[in-house]
């Protein structure tokens, strides 16, 4: 038997249900929706989550499809899907929660006595992390931007997470994420591999759903949960990310696409006022790869415009 939250799932069975976090003003139970497929043979528990940011859709659909398709008879271990972690942010069609306006991916491990997002994070740490062996967290560039397909392996946890990180299949490995409070952190701190996979933006695209589905299947093979050899690339590129913010507000004109190589000094974007006068130019601070670009044309002072990736070297599996 496998147990997580309110669910107990026998070998060979599927289940779905909600880990409760609170009651909405409509009197409806809010919480973490789970889909579980328990394999007929022993193996690890892989959890795949999406919707930590409510305006990132591709991963949510990818999880539903993989969980619907995976056959418990051919599965070693258990696959846990959390298609939409942050339902109040999804309802708001926004990155942050409509209830308390917090960014869920900056506040882990949360606080059981805090506002809704803090309670949600604390519930994940208390009830999900102990019940899983590995975590794959799916994201996109969100409504505001578009990101190159890449995998984030947290700096300091390379030994733990690089294996599934390479199996995610993307050439770019972002070593870092200096910011804290992500859903990865409590999982890694518990000694369990956790990665984030990024692709696309806030506009739902079938090609990005497919990318996420392929990543999940390859990680299942890597963990020996399904048959077949995981496919790995010959080489991967390790990058670090630098966020560039603009001092000037205005209308953004972009000149680089996510994944594009750039040389130091290349014009990545410029910001104009309503008369067409250039207010600011954004140039590549070093040679590297453009990881994320802003897609929303409105730029307010201090907004993120681009994330540059500085190449740190190659990783050979
Ligand atoms: Zn995100």
Coordinates of C-alpha atoms and ligand atoms in Angstrom, one line a residue:
X1 CA 0.0 0.0 0.0
X2 CA 1.2 3.5 -0.7
X3 CA -0.1 6.5 1.3
X4 CA 0.1 10.2 0.7
X5 CA -2.2 12.8 2.2
X6 CA -5.7 11.4 2.4
X7 CA -5.0 8.7 -0.2
X8 CA -4.1 5.0 0.3
X9 CA -3.4 3.2 -3.0
X10 CA -3.0 -0.5 -3.4
X11 CA -0.4 -1.9 -5.9
X12 CA -1.8 -1.8 -9.4
X13 CA -4.4 0.9 -8.5
X14 CA -4.9 4.6 -9.3
X15 CA -6.4 7.3 -7.1
X16 CA -7.1 11.0 -7.0
X17 CA -7.9 13.4 -4.3
X18 CA -7.0 16.6 -2.5
X19 CA -4.7 17.3 0.4
X20 CA -6.7 19.9 2.3
X21 CA -5.1 23.3 3.1
X22 CA -8.1 25.5 3.8
X23 CA -11.7 26.4 3.0
X24 CA -12.5 29.1 0.4
X25 CA -15.1 31.9 1.0
X26 CA -17.4 29.8 -1.2
X27 CA -17.2 27.0 1.4
X28 CA -15.1 24.9 -1.1
X29 CA -12.2 22.8 0.1
X30 CA -8.9 24.2 -1.2
X31 CA -5.7 22.2 -1.3
X32 CA -3.2 20.2 -3.3
X33 CA -4.8 18.0 -6.0
X34 CA -3.1 14.6 -6.4
X35 CA -3.2 11.9 -9.0
X36 CA -1.4 8.7 -8.0
X37 CA -0.6 5.6 -10.0
X38 CA 0.9 2.8 -7.9
X39 CA 2.9 0.2 -9.8
X40 CA 2.5 -3.5 -9.3
X41 CA 6.2 -3.8 -8.5
X42 CA 8.4 -2.1 -5.9
X43 CA 10.4 1.0 -6.8
X44 CA 10.9 4.7 -6.0
X45 CA 8.2 7.3 -5.7
X46 CA 8.5 10.1 -8.3
X47 CA 6.4 13.2 -7.8
X48 CA 5.9 15.5 -10.7
X49 CA 4.3 18.9 -10.0
X50 CA 3.2 21.9 -12.1
X51 CA 1.2 25.1 -11.5
X52 CA 3.4 26.4 -8.7
X53 CA 2.9 29.6 -10.7
X54 CA -0.7 29.8 -11.9
X55 CA 0.0 31.3 -15.3
X56 CA 2.1 28.3 -16.5
X57 CA 0.0 25.8 -18.2
X58 CA 2.0 23.3 -20.3
X59 CA 3.3 21.3 -17.4
X60 CA -0.2 21.0 -15.9
X61 CA -1.6 19.3 -19.0
X62 CA 1.6 17.2 -19.4
X63 CA 1.1 15.7 -15.9
X64 CA -2.5 14.9 -16.5
X65 CA -1.6 13.1 -19.7
X66 CA 1.3 11.1 -18.3
X67 CA -0.7 10.0 -15.3
X68 CA -3.6 9.0 -17.5
X69 CA -1.4 7.0 -19.8
X70 CA 1.0 5.2 -17.5
X71 CA 0.1 1.6 -16.9
X72 CA 0.4 0.5 -13.3
X73 CA 1.2 -3.1 -14.5
X74 CA 4.4 -1.8 -16.2
X75 CA 5.4 0.5 -13.4
X76 CA 8.0 -0.1 -10.7
X77 CA 7.3 2.2 -7.8
X78 CA 4.7 5.0 -7.7
X79 CA 4.1 8.1 -9.8
X80 CA 2.5 11.0 -8.0
X81 CA 1.2 13.9 -10.1
X82 CA 0.3 17.3 -8.7
X83 CA -1.1 19.0 -11.8
X84 CA -1.8 22.3 -10.2
X85 CA -0.1 23.1 -6.9
X86 CA -1.3 26.6 -6.6
X87 CA -5.0 26.6 -7.4
X88 CA -5.6 30.2 -6.2
X89 CA -2.9 31.5 -8.6
X90 CA -4.4 29.4 -11.4
X91 CA -7.8 30.9 -10.7
X92 CA -6.3 34.3 -10.9
X93 CA -4.5 33.3 -14.1
X94 CA -1.4 34.8 -12.5
X95 CA 2.1 34.0 -11.2
X96 CA 1.1 34.8 -7.7
X97 CA -1.8 33.7 -5.5
X98 CA -5.1 35.6 -5.8
X99 CA -5.6 35.1 -2.0
X100 CA -2.4 36.7 -0.5
X101 CA -0.4 37.7 -3.7
X102 CA 2.7 35.7 -2.6
X103 CA 5.0 34.0 -5.0
X104 CA 4.7 30.4 -3.9
X105 CA 8.1 29.5 -5.3
X106 CA 9.9 31.9 -3.0
X107 CA 8.4 31.0 0.4
X108 CA 9.1 27.3 1.0
X109 CA 9.2 25.8 3.6
X110 CA 6.2 28.0 4.4
X111 CA 4.4 28.4 7.7
X112 CA 1.4 26.4 8.9
X113 CA 0.1 29.4 10.8
X114 CA 0.7 31.9 7.9
X115 CA -1.4 33.2 5.0
X116 CA -2.8 30.7 2.5
X117 CA 0.3 30.4 0.3
X118 CA 2.5 29.8 3.4
X119 CA 0.1 27.1 4.6
X120 CA 0.2 25.5 1.2
X121 CA 4.0 25.4 1.2
X122 CA 4.0 24.0 4.8
X123 CA 1.5 21.3 3.8
X124 CA 3.6 20.2 0.9
X125 CA 6.7 20.0 3.1
X126 CA 4.8 18.1 5.9
X127 CA 2.7 15.7 3.8
X128 CA 4.3 15.3 0.3
X129 CA 8.1 15.5 0.8
X130 CA 8.2 12.6 3.3
X131 CA 6.0 10.5 0.9
X132 CA 8.2 10.8 -2.2
X133 CA 11.8 9.9 -3.3
X134 CA 12.3 12.5 -6.1
X135 CA 10.7 15.6 -7.4
X136 CA 10.3 17.0 -10.9
X137 CA 8.9 20.6 -10.9
X138 CA 7.6 21.9 -14.2
X139 CA 7.5 25.6 -15.1
X140 CA 7.4 27.9 -18.1
X141 CA 8.5 31.5 -18.5
X142 CA 5.1 32.6 -17.4
X143 CA 2.8 35.3 -18.8
X144 CA 5.5 37.8 -18.7
X145 CA 8.2 36.0 -20.6
X146 CA 9.4 33.0 -22.6
X147 CA 12.3 30.7 -21.5
X148 CA 14.5 28.4 -23.4
X149 CA 14.0 24.7 -22.6
X150 CA 16.3 24.1 -19.7
X151 CA 16.8 22.2 -16.5
X152 CA 17.6 23.8 -13.2
X153 CA 19.9 21.8 -10.9
X154 CA 20.3 23.6 -7.6
X155 CA 23.9 24.7 -6.9
X156 CA 25.3 22.7 -3.9
X157 CA 23.1 19.7 -4.7
X158 CA 24.7 18.6 -8.0
X159 CA 25.5 15.1 -6.7
X160 CA 21.9 14.5 -5.7
X161 CA 20.1 16.0 -8.7
X162 CA 22.3 15.9 -11.8
X163 CA 21.2 12.4 -12.7
X164 CA 17.6 13.2 -13.2
X165 CA 18.6 16.7 -14.4
X166 CA 20.4 15.2 -17.4
X167 CA 17.6 12.7 -18.0
X168 CA 15.2 15.7 -18.4
X169 CA 16.8 15.9 -21.8
X170 CA 17.5 19.6 -22.2
X171 CA 21.0 20.7 -23.3
X172 CA 21.0 23.7 -21.0
X173 CA 21.6 23.0 -17.3
X174 CA 21.1 26.1 -15.2
X175 CA 23.4 25.5 -12.2
X176 CA 22.0 27.7 -9.6
X177 CA 18.9 29.6 -8.8
X178 CA 20.6 31.6 -6.1
X179 CA 17.2 32.7 -4.8
X180 CA 15.8 30.5 -2.0
X181 CA 12.3 29.3 -1.1
X182 CA 11.6 27.2 -4.1
X183 CA 9.7 23.9 -4.0
X184 CA 13.0 22.2 -4.8
X185 CA 14.7 23.3 -1.5
X186 CA 12.8 21.3 1.1
X187 CA 13.0 18.3 -1.1
X188 CA 16.7 18.6 -1.6
X189 CA 17.2 19.4 2.1
X190 CA 15.5 16.0 2.8
X191 CA 18.2 14.3 0.7
X192 CA 15.9 13.7 -2.3
X193 CA 16.7 14.7 -5.9
X194 CA 14.7 17.6 -7.1
X195 CA 14.9 19.6 -10.4
X196 CA 12.9 22.2 -12.2
X197 CA 12.3 22.0 -15.9
X198 CA 11.5 25.1 -17.8
X199 CA 10.1 25.6 -21.3
X200 CA 8.0 28.2 -23.1
X201 CA 5.9 30.9 -21.7
X202 CA 2.4 31.8 -20.6
X203 CA 0.9 30.9 -23.9
X204 CA -0.1 27.3 -23.9
X205 CA 1.7 25.4 -26.6
X206 CA 1.3 21.7 -27.6
X207 CA 5.0 21.5 -28.4
X208 CA 6.0 22.4 -24.8
X209 CA 3.5 19.9 -23.4
X210 CA 5.3 17.3 -25.5
X211 CA 8.7 18.4 -24.3
X212 CA 7.5 18.0 -20.6
X213 CA 5.9 14.6 -21.4
X214 CA 9.2 13.4 -23.0
X215 CA 11.2 14.6 -20.0
X216 CA 9.0 12.7 -17.5
X217 CA 9.1 9.5 -19.5
X218 CA 12.9 9.7 -19.8
X219 CA 13.2 10.3 -16.0
X220 CA 11.0 7.3 -15.3
X221 CA 13.4 5.2 -17.4
X222 CA 16.4 6.8 -15.6
X223 CA 14.9 5.8 -12.3
X224 CA 14.2 2.2 -13.6
X225 CA 10.5 2.8 -13.0
X226 CA 9.6 1.9 -16.6
X227 CA 11.4 -0.4 -19.1
X228 CA 14.1 0.9 -21.5
X229 CA 17.3 2.9 -21.3
X230 CA 17.1 6.6 -20.5
X231 CA 18.4 8.6 -23.5
X232 CA 21.2 11.1 -22.6
X233 CA 22.8 13.7 -24.8
X234 CA 26.5 13.5 -25.6
X235 CA 27.1 16.8 -23.8
X236 CA 25.2 19.4 -21.8
X237 CA 26.0 23.1 -21.2
X238 CA 26.1 24.4 -17.7
X239 CA 25.0 28.0 -17.4
X240 CA 24.5 30.5 -14.6
X241 CA 21.6 33.0 -14.9
X242 CA 21.8 36.8 -14.4
X243 CA 18.6 38.8 -14.2
X244 CA 18.8 42.1 -16.0
X245 CA 16.3 44.7 -14.9
X246 CA 15.7 48.0 -16.7
X247 CA 15.9 51.3 -14.8
X248 CA 13.5 53.0 -17.4
X249 CA 9.9 52.1 -17.8
X250 CA 8.4 52.2 -21.3
X251 CA 7.7 50.0 -24.4
X252 CA 10.1 47.0 -24.8
X253 CA 11.5 46.2 -28.2
X254 CA 13.3 42.8 -28.0
X255 CA 16.0 41.6 -30.4
X256 CA 16.9 38.1 -29.1
X257 CA 15.0 34.8 -28.7
X258 CA 15.3 32.4 -25.8
X259 CA 18.2 30.0 -26.5
X260 CA 20.0 32.4 -28.8
X261 CA 23.8 32.8 -28.4
X262 CA 25.0 36.4 -27.7
X263 CA 28.3 38.1 -27.6
X264 CA 29.3 40.7 -25.0
X265 CA 27.8 44.0 -25.9
X266 CA 25.1 42.6 -28.3
X267 CA 21.9 44.6 -28.2
X268 CA 19.3 42.3 -26.6
X269 CA 16.4 44.8 -26.2
X270 CA 15.7 48.5 -26.0
X271 CA 13.1 50.5 -24.3
X272 CA 11.4 53.5 -26.0
X273 CA 8.9 56.1 -24.8
X274 CA 5.6 56.8 -26.5
X275 CA 7.3 59.1 -29.0
X276 CA 9.9 56.5 -30.0
X277 CA 12.8 58.0 -28.2
X278 CA 15.2 55.3 -26.8
X279 CA 15.3 55.4 -23.0
X280 CA 17.5 52.5 -22.4
X281 CA 19.5 49.8 -24.2
X282 CA 19.9 46.3 -22.7
X283 CA 23.2 44.7 -23.9
X284 CA 24.7 41.3 -23.1
X285 CA 27.0 41.7 -20.1
X286 CA 29.2 38.9 -21.4
X287 CA 29.3 36.2 -24.1
X288 CA 26.6 33.7 -23.4
X289 CA 23.1 32.4 -24.1
X290 CA 19.8 34.3 -23.7
X291 CA 17.8 32.1 -21.3
X292 CA 14.6 34.2 -20.8
X293 CA 13.1 37.2 -22.5
X294 CA 10.3 39.4 -21.5
X295 CA 7.2 39.1 -23.8
X296 CA 5.0 41.6 -22.2
X297 CA 5.8 44.9 -23.9
X298 CA 5.0 47.1 -20.9
X299 CA 8.1 47.6 -18.8
X300 CA 8.0 49.4 -15.5
X301 CA 11.2 50.7 -13.8
X302 CA 13.0 47.8 -12.2
X303 CA 11.1 45.1 -14.2
X304 CA 13.0 42.0 -15.4
X305 CA 13.7 42.3 -19.1
X306 CA 16.0 39.4 -19.8
X307 CA 17.9 36.6 -18.1
X308 CA 21.4 36.0 -19.5
X309 CA 23.1 32.7 -19.2
X310 CA 26.9 32.7 -18.7
X311 CA 28.4 29.5 -20.0
X312 CA 30.3 27.7 -17.2
X313 CA 31.4 24.7 -19.1
X314 CA 30.2 21.4 -20.6
X315 CA 28.8 18.5 -18.6
X316 CA 29.4 15.0 -20.1
X317 CA 27.2 12.3 -18.7
Ligands
LIG1 ZN1 7.3 29.2 -12.8

